[in-house]
Amino acid sequence: MNQSPAPAPAPEPLVLPEAPEGKIDLTRGWDAAWASLTDGYPGLGSTLAFIGVAIVVLALFQWAWAARRGRGQGQAAKPVWGVMVIGSLLTAPTVIIPLLLGILSTVINIVFSLFRGAFGI
């Protein structure tokens, strides 16, 4: 007889912590999503951030050394930008994305508070 395999269990729903009343916090969703991705590898975010920051620091040091010797301007600085982009992408999940979402949340909350004050909402 042909028996079908047992169905896979349903995934657990993503539960976000409660936000203060009337405040928008975009970082909560990212933190929950990133935490669910890194459950199997708890040190992944820290490792990627460390490697990314090290790459950026080394690229800046290399550029400063070349500039000191008179070769760091113009076209010679292009490889530094490429390495900095790679380092930034490695730090993005733990440093850059939460920072940008925090700034965006603050701007949105300021705009909403201005509308609430202006229109009495």
GROMACS .gro file of N, CA, C and O in nm:
model
  484
    1MET      N    1   0.083  -0.118   0.000
    1MET     CA    2   0.000   0.000   0.000
    1MET      C    3   0.087   0.124   0.000
    1MET      O    4   0.195   0.126   0.057
    2ASN      N    5   0.036   0.227  -0.059
    2ASN     CA    6   0.108   0.352  -0.069
    2ASN      C    7   0.066   0.443   0.047
    2ASN      O    8  -0.046   0.491   0.053
    3GLN      N    9   0.158   0.464   0.139
    3GLN     CA   10   0.127   0.549   0.254
    3GLN      C   11   0.197   0.683   0.237
    3GLN      O   12   0.315   0.689   0.204
    4SER      N   13   0.123   0.789   0.259
    4SER     CA   14   0.183   0.922   0.249
    4SER      C   15   0.252   0.956   0.381
    4SER      O   16   0.210   0.911   0.487
    5PRO      N   17   0.359   1.035   0.372
    5PRO     CA   18   0.428   1.071   0.496
    5PRO      C   19   0.341   1.160   0.583
    5PRO      O   20   0.251   1.227   0.536
    6ALA      N   21   0.371   1.160   0.711
    6ALA     CA   22   0.296   1.243   0.806
    6ALA      C   23   0.320   1.390   0.773
    6ALA      O   24   0.431   1.429   0.736
    7PRO      N   25   0.218   1.473   0.782
    7PRO     CA   26   0.236   1.615   0.752
    7PRO      C   27   0.330   1.681   0.854
    7PRO      O   28   0.335   1.641   0.969
    8ALA      N   29   0.400   1.781   0.806
    8ALA     CA   30   0.492   1.855   0.893
    8ALA      C   31   0.412   1.938   0.991
    8ALA      O   32   0.303   1.988   0.959
    9PRO      N   33   0.463   1.954   1.113
    9PRO     CA   34   0.389   2.037   1.210
    9PRO      C   35   0.388   2.183   1.166
    9PRO      O   36   0.478   2.231   1.098
   10ALA      N   37   0.283   2.252   1.204
   10ALA     CA   38   0.268   2.393   1.168
   10ALA      C   39   0.373   2.475   1.244
   10ALA      O   40   0.403   2.447   1.359
   11PRO      N   41   0.430   2.578   1.180
   11PRO     CA   42   0.528   2.661   1.249
   11PRO      C   43   0.462   2.744   1.359
   11PRO      O   44   0.343   2.777   1.351
   12GLU      N   45   0.540   2.776   1.459
   12GLU     CA   46   0.490   2.860   1.568
   12GLU      C   47   0.468   3.002   1.516
   12GLU      O   48   0.549   3.053   1.440
   13PRO      N   49   0.359   3.067   1.556
   13PRO     CA   50   0.337   3.205   1.510
   13PRO      C   51   0.438   3.300   1.573
   13PRO      O   52   0.486   3.278   1.684
   14LEU      N   53   0.472   3.405   1.501
   14LEU     CA   54   0.565   3.507   1.548
   14LEU      C   55   0.490   3.601   1.640
   14LEU      O   56   0.392   3.664   1.600
   15VAL      N   57   0.532   3.611   1.766
   15VAL     CA   58   0.466   3.695   1.864
   15VAL      C   59   0.558   3.813   1.895
   15VAL      O   60   0.673   3.794   1.934
   16LEU      N   61   0.505   3.933   1.875
   16LEU     CA   62   0.583   4.054   1.901
   16LEU      C   63   0.553   4.106   2.040
   16LEU      O   64   0.440   4.098   2.087
   17PRO      N   65   0.654   4.160   2.109
   17PRO     CA   66   0.628   4.222   2.238
   17PRO      C   67   0.540   4.346   2.222
   17PRO      O   68   0.537   4.407   2.117
   18GLU      N   69   0.471   4.379   2.327
   18GLU     CA   70   0.380   4.494   2.323
   18GLU      C   71   0.458   4.626   2.318
   18GLU      O   72   0.559   4.641   2.385
   19ALA      N   73   0.408   4.719   2.238
   19ALA     CA   74   0.469   4.852   2.228
   19ALA      C   75   0.396   4.945   2.324
   19ALA      O   76   0.280   4.923   2.358
   20PRO      N   77   0.465   5.051   2.370
   20PRO     CA   78   0.394   5.150   2.452
   20PRO      C   79   0.276   5.208   2.374
   20PRO      O   80   0.279   5.216   2.252
   21GLU      N   81   0.174   5.247   2.445
   21GLU     CA   82   0.052   5.297   2.383
   21GLU      C   83   0.079   5.415   2.291
   21GLU      O   84   0.140   5.513   2.330
   22GLY      N   85   0.037   5.404   2.166
   22GLY     CA   86   0.048   5.512   2.071
   22GLY      C   87   0.185   5.530   2.010
   22GLY      O   88   0.208   5.627   1.940
   23LYS      N   89   0.278   5.443   2.036
   23LYS     CA   90   0.414   5.457   1.982
   23LYS      C   91   0.437   5.350   1.876
   23LYS      O   92   0.393   5.236   1.890
   24ILE      N   93   0.508   5.387   1.772
   24ILE     CA   94   0.544   5.294   1.667
   24ILE      C   95   0.688   5.252   1.689
   24ILE      O   96   0.776   5.337   1.707
   25ASP      N   97   0.713   5.121   1.690
   25ASP     CA   98   0.848   5.070   1.709
   25ASP      C   99   0.876   4.966   1.602
   25ASP      O  100   0.835   4.851   1.613
   26LEU      N  101   0.943   5.008   1.496
   26LEU     CA  102   0.972   4.918   1.384
   26LEU      C  103   1.081   4.817   1.418
   26LEU      O  104   1.090   4.713   1.353
   27THR      N  105   1.162   4.845   1.518
   27THR     CA  106   1.270   4.753   1.552
   27THR      C  107   1.219   4.625   1.617
   27THR      O  108   1.287   4.524   1.611
   28ARG      N  109   1.101   4.628   1.678
   28ARG     CA  110   1.046   4.506   1.741
   28ARG      C  111   1.029   4.395   1.639
   28ARG      O  112   1.065   4.281   1.663
   29GLY      N  113   0.973   4.429   1.523
   29GLY     CA  114   0.952   4.328   1.420
   29GLY      C  115   1.083   4.273   1.366
   29GLY      O  116   1.097   4.153   1.347
   30TRP      N  117   1.180   4.362   1.345
   30TRP     CA  118   1.309   4.315   1.295
   30TRP      C  119   1.378   4.228   1.399
   30TRP      O  120   1.435   4.124   1.365
   31ASP      N  121   1.375   4.270   1.525
   31ASP     CA  122   1.440   4.191   1.629
   31ASP      C  123   1.378   4.053   1.641
   31ASP      O  124   1.449   3.953   1.657
   32ALA      N  125   1.246   4.045   1.630
   32ALA     CA  126   1.179   3.914   1.637
   32ALA      C  127   1.215   3.828   1.517
   32ALA      O  128   1.242   3.708   1.531
   33ALA      N  129   1.217   3.887   1.397
   33ALA     CA  130   1.251   3.811   1.277
   33ALA      C  131   1.396   3.765   1.280
   33ALA      O  132   1.427   3.650   1.248
   34TRP      N  133   1.488   3.853   1.321
   34TRP     CA  134   1.630   3.817   1.327
   34TRP      C  135   1.653   3.711   1.434
   34TRP      O  136   1.733   3.620   1.416
   35ALA      N  137   1.582   3.721   1.546
   35ALA     CA  138   1.596   3.621   1.651
   35ALA      C  139   1.548   3.484   1.603
   35ALA      O  140   1.610   3.382   1.636
   36SER      N  141   1.442   3.481   1.525
   36SER     CA  142   1.393   3.353   1.474
   36SER      C  143   1.491   3.294   1.372
   36SER      O  144   1.503   3.172   1.361
   37LEU      N  145   1.561   3.380   1.297
   37LEU     CA  146   1.660   3.331   1.201
   37LEU      C  147   1.786   3.278   1.270
   37LEU      O  148   1.850   3.186   1.220
   38THR      N  149   1.821   3.339   1.380
   38THR     CA  150   1.946   3.302   1.447
   38THR      C  151   1.927   3.206   1.564
   38THR      O  152   2.020   3.187   1.642
   39ASP      N  153   1.809   3.148   1.577
   39ASP     CA  154   1.788   3.052   1.686
   39ASP      C  155   1.885   2.935   1.676
   39ASP      O  156   1.935   2.887   1.777
   40GLY      N  157   1.910   2.887   1.558
   40GLY     CA  158   2.000   2.774   1.540
   40GLY      C  159   2.147   2.810   1.554
   40GLY      O  160   2.229   2.726   1.587
   41TYR      N  161   2.179   2.936   1.529
   41TYR     CA  162   2.317   2.985   1.537
   41TYR      C  163   2.319   3.112   1.621
   41TYR      O  164   2.320   3.222   1.567
   42PRO      N  165   2.321   3.100   1.752
   42PRO     CA  166   2.306   3.218   1.838
   42PRO      C  167   2.413   3.325   1.819
   42PRO      O  168   2.387   3.443   1.835
   43GLY      N  169   2.535   3.289   1.784
   43GLY     CA  170   2.641   3.387   1.771
   43GLY      C  171   2.659   3.440   1.630
   43GLY      O  172   2.754   3.514   1.603
   44LEU      N  173   2.570   3.407   1.540
   44LEU     CA  174   2.584   3.446   1.400
   44LEU      C  175   2.585   3.597   1.382
   44LEU      O  176   2.672   3.651   1.314
   45GLY      N  177   2.493   3.667   1.443
   45GLY     CA  178   2.486   3.812   1.428
   45GLY      C  179   2.610   3.882   1.480
   45GLY      O  180   2.664   3.972   1.416
   46SER      N  181   2.656   3.841   1.597
   46SER     CA  182   2.776   3.902   1.654
   46SER      C  183   2.899   3.873   1.570
   46SER      O  184   2.984   3.960   1.550
   47THR      N  185   2.908   3.751   1.520
   47THR     CA  186   3.023   3.714   1.437
   47THR      C  187   3.024   3.794   1.307
   47THR      O  188   3.129   3.847   1.267
   48LEU      N  189   2.910   3.804   1.240
   48LEU     CA  190   2.902   3.882   1.117
   48LEU      C  191   2.935   4.029   1.142
   48LEU      O  192   3.006   4.092   1.064
   49ALA      N  193   2.882   4.085   1.252
   49ALA     CA  194   2.909   4.225   1.284
   49ALA      C  195   3.058   4.246   1.312
   49ALA      O  196   3.117   4.344   1.265
   50PHE      N  197   3.120   4.155   1.385
   50PHE     CA  198   3.263   4.167   1.416
   50PHE      C  199   3.346   4.162   1.288
   50PHE      O  200   3.436   4.245   1.268
   51ILE      N  201   3.315   4.068   1.200
   51ILE     CA  202   3.390   4.056   1.075
   51ILE      C  203   3.368   4.180   0.988
   51ILE      O  204   3.463   4.234   0.930
   52GLY      N  205   3.245   4.228   0.980
   52GLY     CA  206   3.216   4.346   0.900
   52GLY      C  207   3.288   4.471   0.950
   52GLY      O  208   3.345   4.547   0.872
   53VAL      N  209   3.286   4.492   1.081
   53VAL     CA  210   3.355   4.608   1.138
   53VAL      C  211   3.506   4.595   1.118
   53VAL      O  212   3.573   4.693   1.084
   54ALA      N  213   3.560   4.475   1.134
   54ALA     CA  214   3.703   4.455   1.112
   54ALA      C  215   3.741   4.485   0.967
   54ALA      O  216   3.844   4.549   0.941
   55ILE      N  217   3.658   4.443   0.873
   55ILE     CA  218   3.684   4.470   0.731
   55ILE      C  219   3.684   4.620   0.704
   55ILE      O  220   3.773   4.672   0.636
   56VAL      N  221   3.586   4.691   0.758
   56VAL     CA  222   3.577   4.835   0.736
   56VAL      C  223   3.697   4.906   0.799
   56VAL      O  224   3.757   4.994   0.737
   57VAL      N  225   3.733   4.869   0.921
   57VAL     CA  226   3.846   4.933   0.988
   57VAL      C  227   3.975   4.907   0.911
   57VAL      O  228   4.057   5.000   0.891
   58LEU      N  229   3.997   4.784   0.867
   58LEU     CA  230   4.117   4.754   0.790
   58LEU      C  231   4.120   4.829   0.657
   58LEU      O  232   4.226   4.876   0.615
   59ALA      N  233   4.005   4.842   0.592
   59ALA     CA  234   4.000   4.916   0.466
   59ALA      C  235   4.032   5.064   0.488
   59ALA      O  236   4.106   5.125   0.409
   60LEU      N  237   3.978   5.122   0.595
   60LEU     CA  238   4.009   5.261   0.624
   60LEU      C  239   4.155   5.280   0.661
   60LEU      O  240   4.218   5.380   0.621
   61PHE      N  241   4.211   5.187   0.735
   61PHE     CA  242   4.353   5.193   0.770
   61PHE      C  243   4.439   5.184   0.644
   61PHE      O  244   4.536   5.259   0.628
   62GLN      N  245   4.402   5.093   0.555
   62GLN     CA  246   4.478   5.078   0.430
   62GLN      C  247   4.470   5.207   0.347
   62GLN      O  248   4.569   5.252   0.291
   63TRP      N  249   4.352   5.267   0.338
   63TRP     CA  250   4.336   5.391   0.263
   63TRP      C  251   4.416   5.504   0.326
   63TRP      O  252   4.482   5.581   0.257
   64ALA      N  253   4.412   5.515   0.461
   64ALA     CA  254   4.487   5.620   0.529
   64ALA      C  255   4.637   5.602   0.507
   64ALA      O  256   4.709   5.700   0.486
   65TRP      N  257   4.683   5.479   0.509
   65TRP     CA  258   4.825   5.452   0.486
   65TRP      C  259   4.863   5.490   0.342
   65TRP      O  260   4.967   5.550   0.319
   66ALA      N  261   4.780   5.456   0.247
   66ALA     CA  262   4.807   5.491   0.107
   66ALA      C  263   4.801   5.642   0.088
   66ALA      O  264   4.881   5.698   0.013
   67ALA      N  265   4.708   5.711   0.153
   67ALA     CA  266   4.698   5.856   0.142
   67ALA      C  267   4.820   5.923   0.203
   67ALA      O  268   4.868   6.025   0.152
   68ARG      N  269   4.871   5.866   0.309
   68ARG     CA  270   4.991   5.920   0.372
   68ARG      C  271   5.111   5.913   0.277
   68ARG      O  272   5.196   5.999   0.276
   69ARG      N  273   5.112   5.808   0.198
   69ARG     CA  274   5.223   5.789   0.104
   69ARG      C  275   5.194   5.855  -0.031
   69ARG      O  276   5.271   5.840  -0.125
   70GLY      N  277   5.078   5.923  -0.043
   70GLY     CA  278   5.047   5.997  -0.164
   70GLY      C  279   4.974   5.918  -0.270
   70GLY      O  280   4.964   5.960  -0.384
   71ARG      N  281   4.916   5.802  -0.235
   71ARG     CA  282   4.848   5.720  -0.336
   71ARG      C  283   4.702   5.692  -0.300
   71ARG      O  284   4.643   5.602  -0.356
   72GLY      N  285   4.642   5.765  -0.211
   72GLY     CA  286   4.508   5.731  -0.164
   72GLY      C  287   4.397   5.816  -0.221
   72GLY      O  288   4.283   5.802  -0.182
   73GLN      N  289   4.426   5.905  -0.313
   73GLN     CA  290   4.324   5.994  -0.367
   73GLN      C  291   4.276   5.945  -0.504
   73GLN      O  292   4.341   5.866  -0.568
   74GLY      N  293   4.161   5.995  -0.543
   74GLY     CA  294   4.109   5.968  -0.677
   74GLY      C  295   4.072   5.823  -0.698
   74GLY      O  296   4.000   5.762  -0.620
   75GLN      N  297   4.123   5.765  -0.805
   75GLN     CA  298   4.089   5.628  -0.844
   75GLN      C  299   4.141   5.525  -0.744
   75GLN      O  300   4.090   5.415  -0.736
   76ALA      N  301   4.244   5.559  -0.669
   76ALA     CA  302   4.300   5.465  -0.572
   76ALA      C  303   4.204   5.438  -0.456
   76ALA      O  304   4.220   5.338  -0.386
   77ALA      N  305   4.105   5.524  -0.433
   77ALA     CA  306   4.012   5.507  -0.323
   77ALA      C  307   3.893   5.417  -0.360
   77ALA      O  308   3.817   5.378  -0.273
   78LYS      N  309   3.877   5.382  -0.488
   78LYS     CA  310   3.762   5.300  -0.529
   78LYS      C  311   3.759   5.163  -0.463
   78LYS      O  312   3.653   5.120  -0.420
   79PRO      N  313   3.869   5.090  -0.453
   79PRO     CA  314   3.862   4.960  -0.385
   79PRO      C  315   3.819   4.971  -0.239
   79PRO      O  316   3.755   4.882  -0.186
   80VAL      N  317   3.851   5.082  -0.175
   80VAL     CA  318   3.812   5.103  -0.036
   80VAL      C  319   3.660   5.108  -0.025
   80VAL      O  320   3.601   5.051   0.066
   81TRP      N  321   3.595   5.176  -0.119
   81TRP     CA  322   3.449   5.184  -0.116
   81TRP      C  323   3.385   5.047  -0.134
   81TRP      O  324   3.286   5.015  -0.068
   82GLY      N  325   3.441   4.965  -0.222
   82GLY     CA  326   3.388   4.831  -0.241
   82GLY      C  327   3.400   4.746  -0.116
   82GLY      O  328   3.305   4.676  -0.077
   83VAL      N  329   3.513   4.754  -0.050
   83VAL     CA  330   3.533   4.678   0.074
   83VAL      C  331   3.443   4.731   0.184
   83VAL      O  332   3.389   4.654   0.264
   84MET      N  333   3.421   4.862   0.188
   84MET     CA  334   3.333   4.918   0.290
   84MET      C  335   3.188   4.875   0.268
   84MET      O  336   3.114   4.854   0.365
   85VAL      N  337   3.147   4.861   0.143
   85VAL     CA  338   3.011   4.812   0.115
   85VAL      C  339   2.998   4.668   0.164
   85VAL      O  340   2.898   4.632   0.228
   86ILE      N  341   3.097   4.585   0.138
   86ILE     CA  342   3.093   4.446   0.183
   86ILE      C  343   3.088   4.440   0.336
   86ILE      O  344   3.009   4.366   0.395
   87GLY      N  345   3.173   4.518   0.402
   87GLY     CA  346   3.172   4.521   0.548
   87GLY      C  347   3.040   4.571   0.604
   87GLY      O  348   2.989   4.520   0.704
   88SER      N  349   2.980   4.670   0.537
   88SER     CA  350   2.851   4.723   0.582
   88SER      C  351   2.740   4.619   0.566
   88SER      O  352   2.651   4.610   0.650
   89LEU      N  353   2.744   4.542   0.459
   89LEU     CA  354   2.644   4.437   0.441
   89LEU      C  355   2.655   4.330   0.549
   89LEU      O  356   2.554   4.275   0.592
   90LEU      N  357   2.775   4.302   0.592
   90LEU     CA  358   2.792   4.203   0.699
   90LEU      C  359   2.740   4.255   0.832
   90LEU      O  360   2.690   4.178   0.914
   91THR      N  361   2.754   4.384   0.857
   91THR     CA  362   2.705   4.441   0.983
   91THR      C  363   2.557   4.478   0.977
   91THR      O  364   2.499   4.510   1.080
   92ALA      N  365   2.497   4.473   0.860
   92ALA     CA  366   2.359   4.520   0.843
   92ALA      C  367   2.258   4.453   0.936
   92ALA      O  368   2.178   4.523   0.999
   93PRO      N  369   2.255   4.320   0.949
   93PRO     CA  370   2.148   4.260   1.030
   93PRO      C  371   2.151   4.299   1.178
   93PRO      O  372   2.047   4.307   1.241
   94THR      N  373   2.268   4.322   1.234
   94THR     CA  374   2.274   4.350   1.377
   94THR      C  375   2.301   4.496   1.411
   94THR      O  376   2.272   4.538   1.522
   95VAL      N  377   2.353   4.573   1.317
   95VAL     CA  378   2.388   4.712   1.348
   95VAL      C  379   2.309   4.810   1.263
   95VAL      O  380   2.238   4.895   1.315
   96ILE      N  381   2.321   4.800   1.132
   96ILE     CA  382   2.268   4.904   1.043
   96ILE      C  383   2.116   4.900   1.035
   96ILE      O  384   2.051   5.004   1.048
   97ILE      N  385   2.057   4.784   1.014
   97ILE     CA  386   1.911   4.776   1.001
   97ILE      C  387   1.841   4.821   1.129
   97ILE      O  388   1.748   4.902   1.123
   98PRO      N  389   1.881   4.772   1.250
   98PRO     CA  390   1.815   4.824   1.370
   98PRO      C  391   1.835   4.975   1.390
   98PRO      O  392   1.744   5.044   1.435
   99LEU      N  393   1.954   5.025   1.354
   99LEU     CA  394   1.979   5.168   1.367
   99LEU      C  395   1.886   5.248   1.275
   99LEU      O  396   1.822   5.345   1.318
  100LEU      N  397   1.876   5.207   1.149
  100LEU     CA  398   1.789   5.278   1.054
  100LEU      C  399   1.642   5.266   1.093
  100LEU      O  400   1.567   5.364   1.083
  101LEU      N  401   1.600   5.148   1.140
  101LEU     CA  402   1.461   5.132   1.183
  101LEU      C  403   1.431   5.215   1.307
  101LEU      O  404   1.321   5.268   1.321
  102GLY      N  405   1.528   5.226   1.397
  102GLY     CA  406   1.510   5.310   1.516
  102GLY      C  407   1.496   5.457   1.478
  102GLY      O  408   1.411   5.529   1.533
  103ILE      N  409   1.579   5.503   1.386
  103ILE     CA  410   1.569   5.642   1.340
  103ILE      C  411   1.435   5.666   1.271
  103ILE      O  412   1.368   5.766   1.295
  104LEU      N  413   1.394   5.571   1.184
  104LEU     CA  414   1.267   5.585   1.114
  104LEU      C  415   1.150   5.584   1.213
  104LEU      O  416   1.055   5.662   1.198
  105SER      N  417   1.156   5.499   1.314
  105SER     CA  418   1.051   5.496   1.416
  105SER      C  419   1.041   5.629   1.489
  105SER      O  420   0.931   5.679   1.514
  106THR      N  421   1.156   5.687   1.522
  106THR     CA  422   1.158   5.816   1.591
  106THR      C  423   1.096   5.924   1.504
  106THR      O  424   1.014   6.005   1.552
  107VAL      N  425   1.132   5.927   1.377
  107VAL     CA  426   1.077   6.028   1.285
  107VAL      C  427   0.925   6.010   1.271
  107VAL      O  428   0.850   6.108   1.276
  108ILE      N  429   0.880   5.887   1.255
  108ILE     CA  430   0.736   5.861   1.242
  108ILE      C  431   0.662   5.903   1.368
  108ILE      O  432   0.556   5.966   1.361
  109ASN      N  433   0.718   5.871   1.486
  109ASN     CA  434   0.653   5.910   1.612
  109ASN      C  435   0.648   6.060   1.628
  109ASN      O  436   0.549   6.115   1.679
  110ILE      N  437   0.752   6.131   1.585
  110ILE     CA  438   0.751   6.278   1.592
  110ILE      C  439   0.644   6.334   1.499
  110ILE      O  440   0.568   6.424   1.539
  111VAL      N  441   0.636   6.283   1.377
  111VAL     CA  442   0.535   6.331   1.282
  111VAL      C  443   0.395   6.303   1.335
  111VAL      O  444   0.307   6.391   1.331
  112PHE      N  445   0.372   6.183   1.390
  112PHE     CA  446   0.240   6.151   1.444
  112PHE      C  447   0.206   6.240   1.563
  112PHE      O  448   0.092   6.282   1.579
  113SER      N  449   0.305   6.267   1.648
  113SER     CA  450   0.276   6.353   1.763
  113SER      C  451   0.245   6.496   1.718
  113SER      O  452   0.161   6.564   1.779
  114LEU      N  453   0.311   6.542   1.612
  114LEU     CA  454   0.279   6.674   1.557
  114LEU      C  455   0.137   6.677   1.502
  114LEU      O  456   0.063   6.774   1.521
  115PHE      N  457   0.097   6.570   1.430
  115PHE     CA  458  -0.041   6.565   1.378
  115PHE      C  459  -0.141   6.557   1.492
  115PHE      O  460  -0.246   6.620   1.485
  116ARG      N  461  -0.110   6.479   1.595
  116ARG     CA  462  -0.202   6.469   1.708
  116ARG      C  463  -0.219   6.605   1.776
  116ARG      O  464  -0.329   6.642   1.816
  117GLY      N  465  -0.108   6.678   1.791
  117GLY     CA  466  -0.117   6.811   1.853
  117GLY      C  467  -0.187   6.912   1.765
  117GLY      O  468  -0.264   6.995   1.814
  118ALA      N  469  -0.164   6.906   1.634
  118ALA     CA  470  -0.223   7.003   1.543
  118ALA      C  471  -0.371   6.979   1.520
  118ALA      O  472  -0.449   7.072   1.511
  119PHE      N  473  -0.410   6.854   1.512
  119PHE     CA  474  -0.549   6.821   1.479
  119PHE      C  475  -0.629   6.770   1.598
  119PHE      O  476  -0.745   6.737   1.586
  120GLY      N  477  -0.565   6.756   1.713
  120GLY     CA  478  -0.635   6.711   1.833
  120GLY      C  479  -0.683   6.568   1.826
  120GLY      O  480  -0.788   6.535   1.877
  121ILE      N  481  -0.608   6.485   1.758
  121ILE     CA  482  -0.649   6.344   1.742
  121ILE      C  483  -0.614   6.268   1.866
  121ILE      O  484  -0.512   6.273   1.920
   0.00000   0.00000   0.00000
